[in-house]
Amino acid sequence: MNKTTKIILLVIFIVIIILAGIWYGEIKKSKEKGKETIKIGAILPLTGNAAKKGEYEAQGALMAVEEINSQGGIKGKKIELLIEDSGTDPKKGISAFRKLVEIDKVSCLIGGLSSVGMPLKDLIEENKIPTIWVSAHPDFLTGTKYIFRNLPTSAQFVEALSNFIYQEFKLSKIGILYMNDDYGVSLKDEFEKIFPGTILFKEQYDKDGKDFRTQIIKAKEKNPEVIFIAGYGTATGILIKQLREMEVDAQLCGPIGIAQVDTKKSAGLAIKGVIYPEFIDNSKEEVKKFKEKYMAKYGQEPGVDSFLGYNSIKLLAYAIEKSGLDPDLIVDTLSNLRNFKSASGMLNIKNKEVRYEITIKKIE
Amino acid sequence: MISGYFIHLLILIGIYFILAISLQLAVGFAGLLNLGHIAFFCIGAYTSALLALNNFPFWLCFLLAGIVAMLFGFLLSIPTSKLKGDYLALATMGFSFVIYAVALNWTSLTRGPLGLPGIPKPTLFGISFSDNFSFLILIAIIALISYLIVKKITTSPFGKVLEAVRDDELATKVLGKNTFKIKTYALGISAFFAGIAGSLYAHYITFIDPSSFTLLQLIPVLCIVIIGGLASLKGTILATIILVLLPEPLRFIGFPSSIVGPARQMIYALILLLILLYKPKGFYGKVELE
Amino acid sequence: MIALQLLINGLIAGAIYALVASGFALIYSICKFVHFAHGATIAFSAYFLYFLFSNLGLSFGLSVVLAIVFASLFGYGMNFFVYKQLRKRKASSTTLLIASFALLIFFESLILLLFGADVKTIGFIKITKGLEFFGAIITPLQIFIVLTSFVLFALLFFFIKKTKIGKAMRAVADNKEVAEVVGISSEKIYSLAFIIGSAIAGVAGILVGLEQNLEPMMGTNLMIKGFTGAIIGGIGSVPGAILGSFLLGFAENFGIWFLPSGYKDAIAFVILFIFLLFKPQGILGIKKKYE
């Protein structure tokens, strides 16, 4: 049959193009190196609500990779950092993971966002990929062997904030506006557990939303002294802007994400006075040096995630240098790490978490 | 390495194929323009995922996914059976929005936007289908069986009556057939297969959230059905393969996934427009859209 | 006072939906098919404004005018290149619906590709402090939106009822064949419907862009709301669509006082579904020619 033959030919044609593409890709890759490299994967939110975080983490990680490679790499082998976009979507994160692990065969993984990381836990454990992830979610490490956390936990942030508000400000009537993803929900849960005062309301807001006025009316009704905003990114900035537009005068506070560039930009002048917990100490020498280097390379100030991305790579590189590529050995080395020199000062790893000290800051 | 990627594509072809023949049954054979088809896919996926996360055996999750979806299909048929053409399309579309809203807001059941992570890979007869290759075999078998069943239905006397209802409902009624019952069965069966496709999807990706089930996800399936040709199962097979594979070369020309994603949708939309303009019967279609 | 605030919020939302719905209903009543891609017109004009104003740095006034012109041309283009060709091939209204759907997806994906997924802001209005009356807050921009929509509706109404062309449009809407016999070119009227309807969509896009920021799916989301408003009020009637949209705006805002905020869109969807099933001709029930 003429028509069927034509169509079958079309299908074969497309399959050939794909094969050709793959073959070409392979040739290109092997030409470029000729030598083996150490492949580290990165699953970051380069698009979407958290795009700025992703950009910072990617830039920090790349800076680390370049530094290491320029000093000869790890035992002579260069690091190849393969970055995939999760777009804040867990499904994209899963496809990215599959591609990095099954096709690119990465030895280790870094990345960010609780909402992307949580669904990846099982896959990471199954495939035994040592992973350092930026996630504050309290359950992120439960039941895992190969995952490390590179961020204070929600519990730590919330404890610091809660103490400050209750003791320093002496305020006890608080309301919570939390973002509808794993991060926001975990922060809200922690806050509820720990805050000794009265929680007047808990309203959810959409991480991709643009109009929060209804939640704000409900919040205003309850007349809170403080509002804890559990979120990050542009949506959170818009929320803050609208809160002030609707003349809500409460003291605002939030996690570290609230002080980043994207939130500040979408909040505009409304961001003044917001308090948040910080764990990168700007007075330290290492931090100042890192900032200079980063500024020179990228023309912008680093964000918190830049430090984290940089540190994650440096930690993995150190572990690979010490113990090779065996996942279990890498995990052992990292688990017992003490006094590691990083971009933000000395680091220790305890219970598979990188330890940081937290102070409260106000946005001027 | 190469095989990992191809297996993934083949699995996608399998899932889309089952979805497409289920929609084909409703649109091509029964003449029911069900723009809400993704709702059945969604219901199947969530049913299977929730049961599996509560430790029910896979075969039960799978079958129940189909059955629950089928029940919704029957339910949907009741109010929509009197609607024609545009209004049917719009009402069914509205249905998919409602299901989406339920998935998003009934957080105590579905965890809303947080989705359901950690859906276990299927285990049947003691064999665990956790690696992709064995999953592919499972899907291939299910796809084949689905195809055979749908083929049987369309070539059976029921199938003939179905097409009669599509072509001229009034005449068929006059001839004494209960067109409401027939359309209801058709929608129900269509929903059943969409439901099992949903189950397979959930167990493959291991994570589902409401954003996997919006109107956007209908586009590739609708394209396949129209491009393959209405009322042609053969066309559906070929169209599925072509449409799933077609955007893939973009990945190799080096475009990042932030471009490949929207480009895929654009390709589908463009092909659909071209087919509607220049070849409305698609590859092997027997009829045109209404 | 809460009730007043909810009323105001409903008014603002209703005004936006009505802007979307009126253009859409105009096109439907005349061309007799569901032009989903109207959502693409809205989104594209908002992004075009962003492009002119924030990227190229043109003056705001000029950018707005160009964006509205662009919207009209865009709608006209879709009619000319796609719908007209399909009509030549005797396509049914269902086929046109599917085509419009494909167009919507095509253009929204194009926006995603060109501009990326993150939310963009048109930084024209820097500080917005709300004005207060009786305990309810409304910003100057929001007042502007409501007023603009009323002005536009009044103009539209005047145009359709009083001008000769408006009469011709009504003639085609009522009975195309008879209108043609009298010498009215239905294709020309269709084009005009697209031009006017899309211009209104352009205004909607710009206002929403200023009030709420831009994201690639904004067209589809607004289209669904506008479409619901049109169905509630009676899809074949422009005044009906406007009325329905305001009703929807109020229903949504009063509804979420009682329900968790996430249900806002769900309210619209459920209302849409119920109307489509049980009262597809809407409240004003005007569908003069039931085909």
PDB file of N, CA and C in Angstrom, chain B residues 60 87 103 149 167 173 220 248 272 275 278:
ATOM      1  N   LEU B  60      -4.323  -4.958  41.326  1.00  0.00           N
ATOM      2  CA  LEU B  60      -5.580  -4.411  41.825  1.00  0.00           C
ATOM      3  C   LEU B  60      -5.629  -2.902  41.575  1.00  0.00           C
ATOM      4  N   TYR B  87     -20.985  22.112  22.096  1.00  0.00           N
ATOM      5  CA  TYR B  87     -21.359  22.131  23.509  1.00  0.00           C
ATOM      6  C   TYR B  87     -20.855  20.909  24.226  1.00  0.00           C
ATOM      7  N   ALA B 103      -8.366  17.640  42.208  1.00  0.00           N
ATOM      8  CA  ALA B 103      -7.032  17.096  42.488  1.00  0.00           C
ATOM      9  C   ALA B 103      -6.183  18.134  43.203  1.00  0.00           C
ATOM     10  N   ILE B 149      -8.374  -5.587  22.254  1.00  0.00           N
ATOM     11  CA  ILE B 149      -9.732  -5.436  22.787  1.00  0.00           C
ATOM     12  C   ILE B 149     -10.479  -4.343  22.037  1.00  0.00           C
ATOM     13  N   ASP B 167     -22.619   8.735  12.923  1.00  0.00           N
ATOM     14  CA  ASP B 167     -22.984   9.313  11.638  1.00  0.00           C
ATOM     15  C   ASP B 167     -24.356   9.955  11.628  1.00  0.00           C
ATOM     16  N   LYS B 173     -31.701   6.141  16.305  1.00  0.00           N
ATOM     17  CA  LYS B 173     -32.756   6.091  17.335  1.00  0.00           C
ATOM     18  C   LYS B 173     -34.049   5.606  16.728  1.00  0.00           C
ATOM     19  N   PRO B 220      -1.194  16.570  22.712  1.00  0.00           N
ATOM     20  CA  PRO B 220      -0.567  15.498  21.918  1.00  0.00           C
ATOM     21  C   PRO B 220      -1.540  14.378  21.591  1.00  0.00           C
ATOM     22  N   GLU B 248      11.941  14.846  19.193  1.00  0.00           N
ATOM     23  CA  GLU B 248      13.172  14.427  19.867  1.00  0.00           C
ATOM     24  C   GLU B 248      14.468  14.922  19.239  1.00  0.00           C
ATOM     25  N   LEU B 272      -1.239  19.978  13.928  1.00  0.00           N
ATOM     26  CA  LEU B 272      -2.693  19.867  14.015  1.00  0.00           C
ATOM     27  C   LEU B 272      -3.349  20.872  13.074  1.00  0.00           C
ATOM     28  N   ILE B 275      -2.899  19.818   9.447  1.00  0.00           N
ATOM     29  CA  ILE B 275      -3.777  18.705   9.088  1.00  0.00           C
ATOM     30  C   ILE B 275      -5.211  19.193   8.913  1.00  0.00           C
ATOM     31  N   TYR B 278      -5.267  21.145   5.563  1.00  0.00           N
ATOM     32  CA  TYR B 278      -4.981  20.503   4.281  1.00  0.00           C
ATOM     33  C   TYR B 278      -5.346  19.036   4.176  1.00  0.00           C
TER      34      TYR B 278
END
